[in-house]
C-alpha positions as a LaTeX table, in Angstrom:
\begin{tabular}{lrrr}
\hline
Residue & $x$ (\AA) & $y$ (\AA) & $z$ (\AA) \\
\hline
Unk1 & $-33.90$ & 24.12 & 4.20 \\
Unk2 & $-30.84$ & 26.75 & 3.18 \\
Unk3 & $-27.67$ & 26.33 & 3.61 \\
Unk4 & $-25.32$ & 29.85 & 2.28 \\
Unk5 & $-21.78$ & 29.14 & 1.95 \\
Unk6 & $-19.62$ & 32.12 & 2.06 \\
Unk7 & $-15.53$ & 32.72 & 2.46 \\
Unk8 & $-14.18$ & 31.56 & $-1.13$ \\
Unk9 & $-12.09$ & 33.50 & $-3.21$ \\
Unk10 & $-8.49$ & 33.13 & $-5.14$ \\
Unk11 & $-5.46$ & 32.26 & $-2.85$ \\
Unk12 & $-2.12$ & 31.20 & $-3.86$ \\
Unk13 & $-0.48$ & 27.82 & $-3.12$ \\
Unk14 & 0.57 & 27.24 & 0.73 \\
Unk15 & $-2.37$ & 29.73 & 2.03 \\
Unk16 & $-5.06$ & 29.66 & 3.84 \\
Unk17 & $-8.82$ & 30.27 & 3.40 \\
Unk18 & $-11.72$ & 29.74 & 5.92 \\
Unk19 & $-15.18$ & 28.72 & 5.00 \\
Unk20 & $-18.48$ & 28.96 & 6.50 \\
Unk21 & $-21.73$ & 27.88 & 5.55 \\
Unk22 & $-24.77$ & 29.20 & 7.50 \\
Unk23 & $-27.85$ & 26.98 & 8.08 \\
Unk24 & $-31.30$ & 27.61 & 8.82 \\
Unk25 & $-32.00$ & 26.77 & 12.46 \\
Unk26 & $-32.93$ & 22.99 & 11.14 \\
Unk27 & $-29.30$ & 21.82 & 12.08 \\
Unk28 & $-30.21$ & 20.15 & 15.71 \\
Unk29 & $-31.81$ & 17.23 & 13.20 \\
Unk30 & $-29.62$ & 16.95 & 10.70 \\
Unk31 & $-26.97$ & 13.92 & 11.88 \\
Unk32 & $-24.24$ & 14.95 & 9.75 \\
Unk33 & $-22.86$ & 18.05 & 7.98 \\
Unk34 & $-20.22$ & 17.99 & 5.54 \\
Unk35 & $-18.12$ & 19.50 & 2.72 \\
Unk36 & $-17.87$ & 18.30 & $-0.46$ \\
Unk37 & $-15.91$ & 20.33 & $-3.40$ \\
Unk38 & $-16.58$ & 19.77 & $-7.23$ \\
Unk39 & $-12.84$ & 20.26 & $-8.64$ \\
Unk40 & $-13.20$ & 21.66 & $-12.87$ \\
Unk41 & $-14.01$ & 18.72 & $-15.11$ \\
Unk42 & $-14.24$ & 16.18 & $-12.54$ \\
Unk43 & $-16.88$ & 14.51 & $-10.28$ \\
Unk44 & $-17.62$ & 15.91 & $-6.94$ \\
Unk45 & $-15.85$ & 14.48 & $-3.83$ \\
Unk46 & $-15.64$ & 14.22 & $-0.29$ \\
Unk47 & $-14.01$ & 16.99 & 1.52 \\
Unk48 & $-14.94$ & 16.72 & 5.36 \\
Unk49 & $-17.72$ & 15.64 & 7.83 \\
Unk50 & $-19.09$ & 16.42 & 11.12 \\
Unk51 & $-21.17$ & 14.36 & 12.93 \\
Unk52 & $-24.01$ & 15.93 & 15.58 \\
Unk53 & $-21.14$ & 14.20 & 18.34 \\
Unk54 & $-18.52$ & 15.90 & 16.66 \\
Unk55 & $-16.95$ & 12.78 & 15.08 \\
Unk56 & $-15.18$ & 13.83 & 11.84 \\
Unk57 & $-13.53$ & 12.64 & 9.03 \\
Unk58 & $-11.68$ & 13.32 & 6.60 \\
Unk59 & $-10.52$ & 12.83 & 3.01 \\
Unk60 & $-7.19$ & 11.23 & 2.72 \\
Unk61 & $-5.79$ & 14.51 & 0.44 \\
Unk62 & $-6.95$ & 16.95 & 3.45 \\
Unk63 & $-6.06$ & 15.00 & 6.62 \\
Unk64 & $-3.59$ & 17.40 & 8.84 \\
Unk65 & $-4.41$ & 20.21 & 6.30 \\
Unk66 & $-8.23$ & 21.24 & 6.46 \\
Unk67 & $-10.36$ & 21.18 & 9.81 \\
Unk68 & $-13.89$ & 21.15 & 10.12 \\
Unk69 & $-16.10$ & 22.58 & 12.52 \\
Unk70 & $-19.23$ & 23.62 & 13.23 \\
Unk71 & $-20.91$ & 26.51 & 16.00 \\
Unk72 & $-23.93$ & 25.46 & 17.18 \\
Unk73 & $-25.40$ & 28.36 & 18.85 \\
Unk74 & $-24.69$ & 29.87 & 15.36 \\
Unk75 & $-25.65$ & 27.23 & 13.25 \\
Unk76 & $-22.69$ & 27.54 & 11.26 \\
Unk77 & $-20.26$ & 24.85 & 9.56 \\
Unk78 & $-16.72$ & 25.78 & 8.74 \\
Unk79 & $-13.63$ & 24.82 & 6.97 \\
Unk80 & $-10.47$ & 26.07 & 7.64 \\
Unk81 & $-8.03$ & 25.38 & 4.66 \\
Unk82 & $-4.35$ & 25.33 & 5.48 \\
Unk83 & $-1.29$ & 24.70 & 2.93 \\
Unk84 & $-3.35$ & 24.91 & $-0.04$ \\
Unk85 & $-2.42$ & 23.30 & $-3.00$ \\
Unk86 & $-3.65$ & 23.74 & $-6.99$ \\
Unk87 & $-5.44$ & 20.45 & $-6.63$ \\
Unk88 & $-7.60$ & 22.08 & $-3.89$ \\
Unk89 & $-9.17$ & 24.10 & $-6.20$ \\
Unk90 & $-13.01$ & 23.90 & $-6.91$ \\
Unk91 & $-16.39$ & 24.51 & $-6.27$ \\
Unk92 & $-16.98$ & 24.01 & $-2.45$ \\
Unk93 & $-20.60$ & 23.30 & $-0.83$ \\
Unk94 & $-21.41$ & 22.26 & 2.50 \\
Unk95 & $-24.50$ & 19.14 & 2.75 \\
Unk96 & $-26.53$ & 18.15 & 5.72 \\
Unk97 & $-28.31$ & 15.15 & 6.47 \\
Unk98 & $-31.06$ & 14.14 & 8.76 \\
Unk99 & $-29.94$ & 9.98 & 8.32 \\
Unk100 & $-26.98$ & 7.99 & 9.60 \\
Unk101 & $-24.21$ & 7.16 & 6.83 \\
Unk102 & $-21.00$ & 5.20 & 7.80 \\
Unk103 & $-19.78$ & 6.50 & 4.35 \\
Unk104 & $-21.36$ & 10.14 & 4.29 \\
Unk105 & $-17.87$ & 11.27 & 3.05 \\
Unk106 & $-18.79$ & 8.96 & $-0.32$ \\
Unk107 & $-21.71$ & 10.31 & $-0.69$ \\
Unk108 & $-21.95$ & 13.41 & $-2.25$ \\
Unk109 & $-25.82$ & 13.59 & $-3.86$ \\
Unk110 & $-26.82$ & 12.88 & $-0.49$ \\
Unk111 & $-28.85$ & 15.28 & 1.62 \\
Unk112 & $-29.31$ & 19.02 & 1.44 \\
Unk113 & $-26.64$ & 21.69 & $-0.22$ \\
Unk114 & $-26.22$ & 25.00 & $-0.58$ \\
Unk115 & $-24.92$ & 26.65 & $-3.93$ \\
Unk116 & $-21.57$ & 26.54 & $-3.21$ \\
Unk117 & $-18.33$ & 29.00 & $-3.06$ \\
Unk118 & $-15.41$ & 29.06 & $-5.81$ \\
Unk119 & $-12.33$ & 28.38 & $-4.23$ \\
Unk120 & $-9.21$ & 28.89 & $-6.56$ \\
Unk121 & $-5.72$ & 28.01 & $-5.57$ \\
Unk122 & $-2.81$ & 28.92 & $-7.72$ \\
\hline
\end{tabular}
């Protein structure tokens, strides 16, 4: 199972940057995708998810500012990141899983990853 993120890099605050993460063509059995983002010094969180019906959610700092998405045909996952902020800034990795979680967004040592793209906002 690989998962290859790609699109990180150093933005200043209020841009934009677009992730992707590319998946080997496992990703018709994985329920749920996701991003998660490890910000420096602190714990990993809870970015976005994607469910295989295209339910999402969101973490509360994100809502009406990051999107996620995902192209099946491509077997991609993406995250476009609007108004960023210094507090977005951190190690970003997209996680699939083959099981059902209510609280996948909570759960970030769940499922597969990839090994993740710096993202720095300043």
């Amino acid at each position: 199972v690989q998962l290859v993120e790609s699109g990180g890099g150093s933005v200043q605050a209020g841009g934009s940057l677009t992730l992707s993460c590319k998946a080997a063509d496992f990703t018709y059995t994985m329920h749920c995708m996701a991003w998660f983002r490890q910000p420096p010094g602190k714990e990993r969180e809870g970015v976005a998810t994607i469910d295989m019906d295209g339910t999402v959610t969101y973490a509360d700092s994100v809502k009406g500012r990051f999107t996620i998405s995902k192209d099946k045909a491509n077997n991609t996952l993406y995250l476009q990141m609007n108004s960023l902020k210094p507090e977005d800034t951190g190690l970003y990795y997209c996680s699939a899983t083959s099981l059902y979680y209510s609280d996948y967004l909570s759960r970030p040592d769940v499922g597969y990853r990839g090994q993740g793209t710096q993202d720095t906002v300043s």
